[in-house]
Tab-separated table of N, CA and C in Angstrom:
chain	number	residue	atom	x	y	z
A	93	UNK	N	0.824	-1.201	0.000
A	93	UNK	CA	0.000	0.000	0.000
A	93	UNK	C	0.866	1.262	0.000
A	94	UNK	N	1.929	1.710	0.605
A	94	UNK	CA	2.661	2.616	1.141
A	94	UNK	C	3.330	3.034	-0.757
A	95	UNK	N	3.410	1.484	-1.110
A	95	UNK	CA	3.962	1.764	-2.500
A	95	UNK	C	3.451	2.954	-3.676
A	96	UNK	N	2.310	1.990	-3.343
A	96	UNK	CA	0.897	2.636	-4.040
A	96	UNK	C	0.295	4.547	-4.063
A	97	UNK	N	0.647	4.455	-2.433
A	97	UNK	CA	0.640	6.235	-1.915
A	97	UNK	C	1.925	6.613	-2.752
A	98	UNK	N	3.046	6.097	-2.555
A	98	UNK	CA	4.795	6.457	-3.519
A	98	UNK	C	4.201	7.125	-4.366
A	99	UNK	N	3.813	6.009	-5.315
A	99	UNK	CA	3.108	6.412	-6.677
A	99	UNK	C	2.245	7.432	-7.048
A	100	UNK	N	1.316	7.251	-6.554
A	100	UNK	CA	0.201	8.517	-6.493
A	100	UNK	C	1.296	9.884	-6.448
A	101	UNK	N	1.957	9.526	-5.101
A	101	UNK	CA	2.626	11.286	-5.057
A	101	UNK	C	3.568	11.633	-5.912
A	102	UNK	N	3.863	10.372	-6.803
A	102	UNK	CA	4.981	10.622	-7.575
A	102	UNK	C	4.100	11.365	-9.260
A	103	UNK	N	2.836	10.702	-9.504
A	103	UNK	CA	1.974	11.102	-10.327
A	103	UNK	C	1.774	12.381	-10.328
A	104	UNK	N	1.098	13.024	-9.022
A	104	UNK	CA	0.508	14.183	-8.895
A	104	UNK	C	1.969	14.900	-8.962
A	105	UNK	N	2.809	14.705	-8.719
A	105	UNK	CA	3.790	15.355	-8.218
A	105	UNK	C	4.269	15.892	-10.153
A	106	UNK	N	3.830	14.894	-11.103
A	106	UNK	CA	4.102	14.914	-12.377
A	106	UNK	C	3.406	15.720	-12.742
A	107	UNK	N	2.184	15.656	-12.690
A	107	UNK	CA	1.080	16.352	-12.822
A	107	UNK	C	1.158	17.926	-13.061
A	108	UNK	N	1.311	18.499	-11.403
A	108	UNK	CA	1.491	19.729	-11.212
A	108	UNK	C	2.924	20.137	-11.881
A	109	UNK	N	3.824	19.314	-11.960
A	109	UNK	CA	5.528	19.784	-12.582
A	109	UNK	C	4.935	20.115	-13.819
A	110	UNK	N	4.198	18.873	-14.614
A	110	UNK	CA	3.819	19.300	-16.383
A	110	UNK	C	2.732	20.609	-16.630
A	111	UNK	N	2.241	20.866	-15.800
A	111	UNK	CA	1.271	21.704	-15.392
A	111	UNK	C	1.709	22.813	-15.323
A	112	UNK	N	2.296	23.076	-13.992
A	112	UNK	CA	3.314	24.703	-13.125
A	112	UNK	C	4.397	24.680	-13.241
A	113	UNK	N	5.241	23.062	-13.545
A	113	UNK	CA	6.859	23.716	-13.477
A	113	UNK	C	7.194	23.094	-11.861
A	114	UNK	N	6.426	22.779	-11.106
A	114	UNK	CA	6.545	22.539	-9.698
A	114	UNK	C	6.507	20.828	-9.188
A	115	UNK	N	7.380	20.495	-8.371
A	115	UNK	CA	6.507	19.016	-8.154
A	115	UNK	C	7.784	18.815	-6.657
A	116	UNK	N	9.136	18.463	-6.816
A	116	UNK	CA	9.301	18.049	-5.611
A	116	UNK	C	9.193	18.554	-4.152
A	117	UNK	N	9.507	20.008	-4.524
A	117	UNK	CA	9.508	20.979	-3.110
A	117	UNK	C	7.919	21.017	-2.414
A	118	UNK	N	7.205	21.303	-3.627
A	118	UNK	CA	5.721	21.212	-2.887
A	118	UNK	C	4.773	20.669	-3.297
A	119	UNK	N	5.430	19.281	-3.791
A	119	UNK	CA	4.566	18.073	-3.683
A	119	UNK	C	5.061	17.013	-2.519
A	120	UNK	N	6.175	16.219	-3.443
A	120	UNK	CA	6.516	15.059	-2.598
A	120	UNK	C	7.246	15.477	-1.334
A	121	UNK	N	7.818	16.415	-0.888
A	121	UNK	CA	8.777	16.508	0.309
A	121	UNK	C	7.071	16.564	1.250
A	122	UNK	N	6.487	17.580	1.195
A	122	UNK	CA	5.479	17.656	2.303
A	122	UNK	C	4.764	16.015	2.523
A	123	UNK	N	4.227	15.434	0.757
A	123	UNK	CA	3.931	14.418	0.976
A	123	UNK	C	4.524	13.132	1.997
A	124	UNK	N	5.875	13.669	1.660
A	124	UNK	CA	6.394	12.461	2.597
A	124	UNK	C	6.459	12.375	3.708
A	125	UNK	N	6.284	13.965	4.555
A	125	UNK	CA	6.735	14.328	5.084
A	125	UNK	C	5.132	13.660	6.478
A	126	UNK	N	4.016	14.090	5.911
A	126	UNK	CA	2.761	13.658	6.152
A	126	UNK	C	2.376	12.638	6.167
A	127	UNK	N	2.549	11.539	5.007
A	127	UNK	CA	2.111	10.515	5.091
A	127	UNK	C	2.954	9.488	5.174
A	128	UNK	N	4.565	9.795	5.543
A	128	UNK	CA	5.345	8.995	5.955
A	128	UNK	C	5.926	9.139	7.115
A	129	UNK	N	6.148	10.101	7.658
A	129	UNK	CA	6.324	10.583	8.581
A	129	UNK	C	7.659	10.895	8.757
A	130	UNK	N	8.243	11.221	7.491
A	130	UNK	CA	9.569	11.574	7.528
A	130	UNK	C	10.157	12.649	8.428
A	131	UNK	N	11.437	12.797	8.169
A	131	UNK	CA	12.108	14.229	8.680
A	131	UNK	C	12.389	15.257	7.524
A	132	UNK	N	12.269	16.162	7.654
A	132	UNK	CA	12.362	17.111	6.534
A	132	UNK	C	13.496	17.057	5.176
A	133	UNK	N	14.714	16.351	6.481
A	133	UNK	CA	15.984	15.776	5.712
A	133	UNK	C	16.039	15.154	4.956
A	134	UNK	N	15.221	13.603	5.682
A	134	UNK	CA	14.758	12.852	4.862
A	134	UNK	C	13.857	12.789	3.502
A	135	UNK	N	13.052	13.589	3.915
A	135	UNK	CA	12.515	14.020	2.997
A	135	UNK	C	13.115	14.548	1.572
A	136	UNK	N	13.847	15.629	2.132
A	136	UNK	CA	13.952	16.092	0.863
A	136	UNK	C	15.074	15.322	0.212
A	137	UNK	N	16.254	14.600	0.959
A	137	UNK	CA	17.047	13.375	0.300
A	137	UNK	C	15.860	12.257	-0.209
A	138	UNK	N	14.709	12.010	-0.092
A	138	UNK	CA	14.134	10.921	-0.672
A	138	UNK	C	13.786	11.548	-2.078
A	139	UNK	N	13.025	12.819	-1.870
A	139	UNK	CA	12.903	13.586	-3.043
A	139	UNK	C	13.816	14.129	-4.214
A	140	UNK	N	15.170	14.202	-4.100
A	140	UNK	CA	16.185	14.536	-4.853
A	140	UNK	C	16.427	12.533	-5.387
A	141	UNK	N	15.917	11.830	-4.844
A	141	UNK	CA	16.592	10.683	-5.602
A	141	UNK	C	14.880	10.433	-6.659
A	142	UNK	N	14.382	10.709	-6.116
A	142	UNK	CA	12.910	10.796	-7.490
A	142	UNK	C	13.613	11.457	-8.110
A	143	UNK	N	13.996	12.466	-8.069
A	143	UNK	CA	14.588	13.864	-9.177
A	143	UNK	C	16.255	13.492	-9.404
A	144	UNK	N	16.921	12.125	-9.139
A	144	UNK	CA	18.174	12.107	-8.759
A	144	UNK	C	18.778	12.422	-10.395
A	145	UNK	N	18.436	12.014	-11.783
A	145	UNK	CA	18.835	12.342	-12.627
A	145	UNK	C	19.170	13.589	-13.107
A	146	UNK	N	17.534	14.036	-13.305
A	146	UNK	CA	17.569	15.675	-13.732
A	146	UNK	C	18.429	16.506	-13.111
A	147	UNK	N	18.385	16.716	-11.433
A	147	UNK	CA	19.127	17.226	-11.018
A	147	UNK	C	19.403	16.989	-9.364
A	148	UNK	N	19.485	15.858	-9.131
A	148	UNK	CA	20.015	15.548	-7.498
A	148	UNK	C	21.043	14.490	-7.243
A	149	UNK	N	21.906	14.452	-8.341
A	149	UNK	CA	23.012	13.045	-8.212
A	149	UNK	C	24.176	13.898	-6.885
A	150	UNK	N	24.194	14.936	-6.970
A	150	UNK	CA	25.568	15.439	-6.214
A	150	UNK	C	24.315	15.446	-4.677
A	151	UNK	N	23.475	16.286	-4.575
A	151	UNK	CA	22.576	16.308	-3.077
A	151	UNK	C	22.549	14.658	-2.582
A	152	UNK	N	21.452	13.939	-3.515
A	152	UNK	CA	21.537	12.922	-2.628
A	152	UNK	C	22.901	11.731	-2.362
A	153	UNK	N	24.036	12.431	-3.045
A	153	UNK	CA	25.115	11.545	-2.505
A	153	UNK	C	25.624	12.267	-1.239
A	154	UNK	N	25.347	13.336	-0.757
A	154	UNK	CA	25.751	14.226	-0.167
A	154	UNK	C	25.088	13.794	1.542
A	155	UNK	N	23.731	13.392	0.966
A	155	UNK	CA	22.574	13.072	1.844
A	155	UNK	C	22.818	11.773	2.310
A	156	UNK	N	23.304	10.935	1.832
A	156	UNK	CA	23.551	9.761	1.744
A	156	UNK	C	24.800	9.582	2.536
A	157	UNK	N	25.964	9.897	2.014
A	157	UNK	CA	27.207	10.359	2.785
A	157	UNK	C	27.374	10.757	4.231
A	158	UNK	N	26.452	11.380	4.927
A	158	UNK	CA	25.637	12.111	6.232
A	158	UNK	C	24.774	11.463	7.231
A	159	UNK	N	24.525	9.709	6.201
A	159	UNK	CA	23.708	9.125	7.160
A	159	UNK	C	22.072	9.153	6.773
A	160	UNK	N	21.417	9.865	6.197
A	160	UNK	CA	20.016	10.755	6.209
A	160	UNK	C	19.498	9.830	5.655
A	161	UNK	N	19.869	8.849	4.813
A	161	UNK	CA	19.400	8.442	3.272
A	161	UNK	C	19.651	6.854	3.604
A	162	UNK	N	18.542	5.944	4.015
A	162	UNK	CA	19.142	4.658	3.790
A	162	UNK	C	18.768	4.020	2.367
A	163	UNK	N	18.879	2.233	1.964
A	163	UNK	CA	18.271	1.909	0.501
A	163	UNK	C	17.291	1.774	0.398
A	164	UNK	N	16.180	1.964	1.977
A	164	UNK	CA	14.747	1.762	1.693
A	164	UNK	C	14.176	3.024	1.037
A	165	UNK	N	14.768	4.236	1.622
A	165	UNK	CA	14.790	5.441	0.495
A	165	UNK	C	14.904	5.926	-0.485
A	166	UNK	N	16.204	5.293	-1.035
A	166	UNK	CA	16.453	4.699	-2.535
A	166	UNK	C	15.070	4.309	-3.042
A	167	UNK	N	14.290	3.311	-2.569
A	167	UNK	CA	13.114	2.764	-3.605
A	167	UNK	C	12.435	3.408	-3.278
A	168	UNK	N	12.036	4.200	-2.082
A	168	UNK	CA	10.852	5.483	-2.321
A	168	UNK	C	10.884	6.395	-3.181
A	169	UNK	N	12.338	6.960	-3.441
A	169	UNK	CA	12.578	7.784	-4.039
A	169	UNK	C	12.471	6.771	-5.933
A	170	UNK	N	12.733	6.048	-6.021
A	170	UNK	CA	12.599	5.892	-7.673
A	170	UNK	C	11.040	5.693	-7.321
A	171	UNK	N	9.957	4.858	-6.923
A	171	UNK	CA	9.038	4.652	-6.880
A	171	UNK	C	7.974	6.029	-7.291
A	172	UNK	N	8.602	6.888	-6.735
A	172	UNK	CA	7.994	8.007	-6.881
A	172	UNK	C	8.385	9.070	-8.358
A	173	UNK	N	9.679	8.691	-8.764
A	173	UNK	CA	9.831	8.926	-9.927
A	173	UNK	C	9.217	7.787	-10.909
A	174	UNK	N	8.552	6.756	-10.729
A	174	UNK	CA	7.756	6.379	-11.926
A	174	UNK	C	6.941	7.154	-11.835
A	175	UNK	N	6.281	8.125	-11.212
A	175	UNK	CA	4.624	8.648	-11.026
A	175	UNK	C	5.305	9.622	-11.232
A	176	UNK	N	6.118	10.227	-11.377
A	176	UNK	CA	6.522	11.712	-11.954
A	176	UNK	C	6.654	11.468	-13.318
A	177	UNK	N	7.375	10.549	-13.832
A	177	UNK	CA	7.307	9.774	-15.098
A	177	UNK	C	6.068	10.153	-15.691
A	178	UNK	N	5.403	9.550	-15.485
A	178	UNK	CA	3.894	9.517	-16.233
A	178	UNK	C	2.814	10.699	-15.861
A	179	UNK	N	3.367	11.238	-14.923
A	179	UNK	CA	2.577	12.438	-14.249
A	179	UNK	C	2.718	13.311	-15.051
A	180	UNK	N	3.876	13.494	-14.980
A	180	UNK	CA	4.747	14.855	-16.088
A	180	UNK	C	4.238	15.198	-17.293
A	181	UNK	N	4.134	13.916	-17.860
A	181	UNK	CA	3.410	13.637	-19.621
A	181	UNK	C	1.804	13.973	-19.556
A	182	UNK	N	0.854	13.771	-18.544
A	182	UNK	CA	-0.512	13.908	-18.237
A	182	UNK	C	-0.666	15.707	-18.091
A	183	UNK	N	0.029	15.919	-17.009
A	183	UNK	CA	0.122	16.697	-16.780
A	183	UNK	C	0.628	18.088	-18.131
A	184	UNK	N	1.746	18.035	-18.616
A	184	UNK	CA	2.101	18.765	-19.734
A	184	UNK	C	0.308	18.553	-20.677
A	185	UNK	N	0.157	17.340	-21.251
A	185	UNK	CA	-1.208	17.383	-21.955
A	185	UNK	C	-2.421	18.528	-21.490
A	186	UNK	N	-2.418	18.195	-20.201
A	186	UNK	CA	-3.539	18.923	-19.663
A	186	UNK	C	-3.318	20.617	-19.755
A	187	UNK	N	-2.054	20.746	-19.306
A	187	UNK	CA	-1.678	22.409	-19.906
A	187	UNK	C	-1.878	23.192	-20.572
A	188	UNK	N	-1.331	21.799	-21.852
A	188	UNK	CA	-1.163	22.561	-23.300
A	188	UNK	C	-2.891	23.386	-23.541
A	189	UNK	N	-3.591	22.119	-23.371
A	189	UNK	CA	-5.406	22.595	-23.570
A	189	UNK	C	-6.019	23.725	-22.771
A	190	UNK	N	-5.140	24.413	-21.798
A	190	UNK	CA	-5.713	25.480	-20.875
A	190	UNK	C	-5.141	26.527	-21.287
A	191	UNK	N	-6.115	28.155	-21.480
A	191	UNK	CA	-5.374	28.990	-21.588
A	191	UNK	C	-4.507	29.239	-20.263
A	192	UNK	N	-3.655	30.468	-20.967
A	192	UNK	CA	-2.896	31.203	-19.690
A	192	UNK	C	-3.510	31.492	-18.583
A	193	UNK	N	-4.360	32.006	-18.481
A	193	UNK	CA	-4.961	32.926	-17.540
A	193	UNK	C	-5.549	31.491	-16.817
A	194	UNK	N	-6.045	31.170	-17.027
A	194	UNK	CA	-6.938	29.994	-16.285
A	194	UNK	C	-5.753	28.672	-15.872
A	195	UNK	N	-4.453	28.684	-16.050
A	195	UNK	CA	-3.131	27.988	-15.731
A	195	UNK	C	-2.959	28.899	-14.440
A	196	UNK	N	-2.322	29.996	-15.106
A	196	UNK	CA	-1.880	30.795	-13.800
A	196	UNK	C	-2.932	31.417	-12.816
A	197	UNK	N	-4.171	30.465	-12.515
A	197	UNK	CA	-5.384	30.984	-11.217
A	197	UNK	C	-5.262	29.949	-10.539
A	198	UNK	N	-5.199	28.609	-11.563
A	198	UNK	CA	-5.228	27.343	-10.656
A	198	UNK	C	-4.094	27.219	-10.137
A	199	UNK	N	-3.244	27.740	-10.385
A	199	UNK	CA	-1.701	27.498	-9.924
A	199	UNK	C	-1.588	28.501	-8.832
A	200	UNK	N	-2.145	29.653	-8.510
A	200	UNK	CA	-2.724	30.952	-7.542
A	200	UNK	C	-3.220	29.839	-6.507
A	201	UNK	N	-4.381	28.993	-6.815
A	201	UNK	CA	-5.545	28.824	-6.012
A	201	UNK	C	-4.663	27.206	-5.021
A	202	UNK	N	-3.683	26.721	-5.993
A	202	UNK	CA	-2.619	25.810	-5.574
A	202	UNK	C	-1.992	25.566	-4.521
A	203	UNK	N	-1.429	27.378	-4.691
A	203	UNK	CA	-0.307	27.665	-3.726
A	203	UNK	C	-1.092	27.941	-2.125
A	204	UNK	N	-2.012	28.743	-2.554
A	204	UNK	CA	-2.660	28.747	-1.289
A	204	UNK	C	-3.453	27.585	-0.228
A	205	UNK	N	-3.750	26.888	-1.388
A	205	UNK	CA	-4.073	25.353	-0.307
A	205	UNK	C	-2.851	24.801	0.124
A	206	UNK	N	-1.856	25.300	-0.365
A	206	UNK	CA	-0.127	24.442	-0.006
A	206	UNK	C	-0.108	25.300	1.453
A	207	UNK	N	0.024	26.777	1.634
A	207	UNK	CA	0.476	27.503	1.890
A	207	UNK	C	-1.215	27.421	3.652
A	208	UNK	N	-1.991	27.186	3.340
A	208	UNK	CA	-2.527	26.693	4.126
A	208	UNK	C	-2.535	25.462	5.307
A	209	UNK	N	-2.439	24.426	4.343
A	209	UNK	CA	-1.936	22.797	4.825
A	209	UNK	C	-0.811	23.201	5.706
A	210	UNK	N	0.349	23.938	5.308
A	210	UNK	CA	1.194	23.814	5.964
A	210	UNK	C	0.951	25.247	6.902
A	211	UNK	N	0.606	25.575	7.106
A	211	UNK	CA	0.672	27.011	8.270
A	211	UNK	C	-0.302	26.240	9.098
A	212	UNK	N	-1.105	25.281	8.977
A	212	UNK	CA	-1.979	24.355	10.104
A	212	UNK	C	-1.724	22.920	10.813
């Protein structure tokens, strides 16, 4: 099951990236952070190894190096890059079909449920 949540957050996390441009900082780190009960550290080392290609090979060796990062993290972190995988591609689709203006409200109306969740 826990896999399954991976996934999902790794999806949505695609989603909103193909969408806004956005996905690990304020998708999966909080996600993990909530429904795994990570440490922020952890977190965001689990999240740079979803993202470890594009751009987290030097962080999460860094993270890793420090202790923060064991190999059960390792598979959270790719697990969640399959759902960014396929998120990303859904997500970009859904974009392309929205004007501007109606991109940049939902992405307004986004931040503030982020920006909520976490101030509570």
């Amino acid at each position: 099951m826990q896999y399954l949540i991976l996934f999902v957050t790794g999806l949505a996390a695609g989603l909103l990236s193909g969408m806004f441009g956005v996905g690990g900082g304020v998708i999966i780190v909080p996600a993990l952070v909530f429904f795994f009960g990570m440490t922020q550290q952890t977190a965001s080392a689990t999240s740079l190894i979803a993202l470890l290609l594009p751009v987290g090979l030097l962080g999460v060796y860094e993270y890793y190096r420090s202790g923060n990062i064991s190999v059960e993290h390792v598979w959270f972190g790719l697990t969640v890059a399959l759902g960014l995988f396929a998120g990303a591609f859904f997500g970009a689709l859904i974009a392309i079909e929205l004007s501007s203006d109606l991109l940049r409200r939902m992405f307004a109306v986004f931040l503030v449920l982020v920006a909520i969740r976490l101030w509570y």
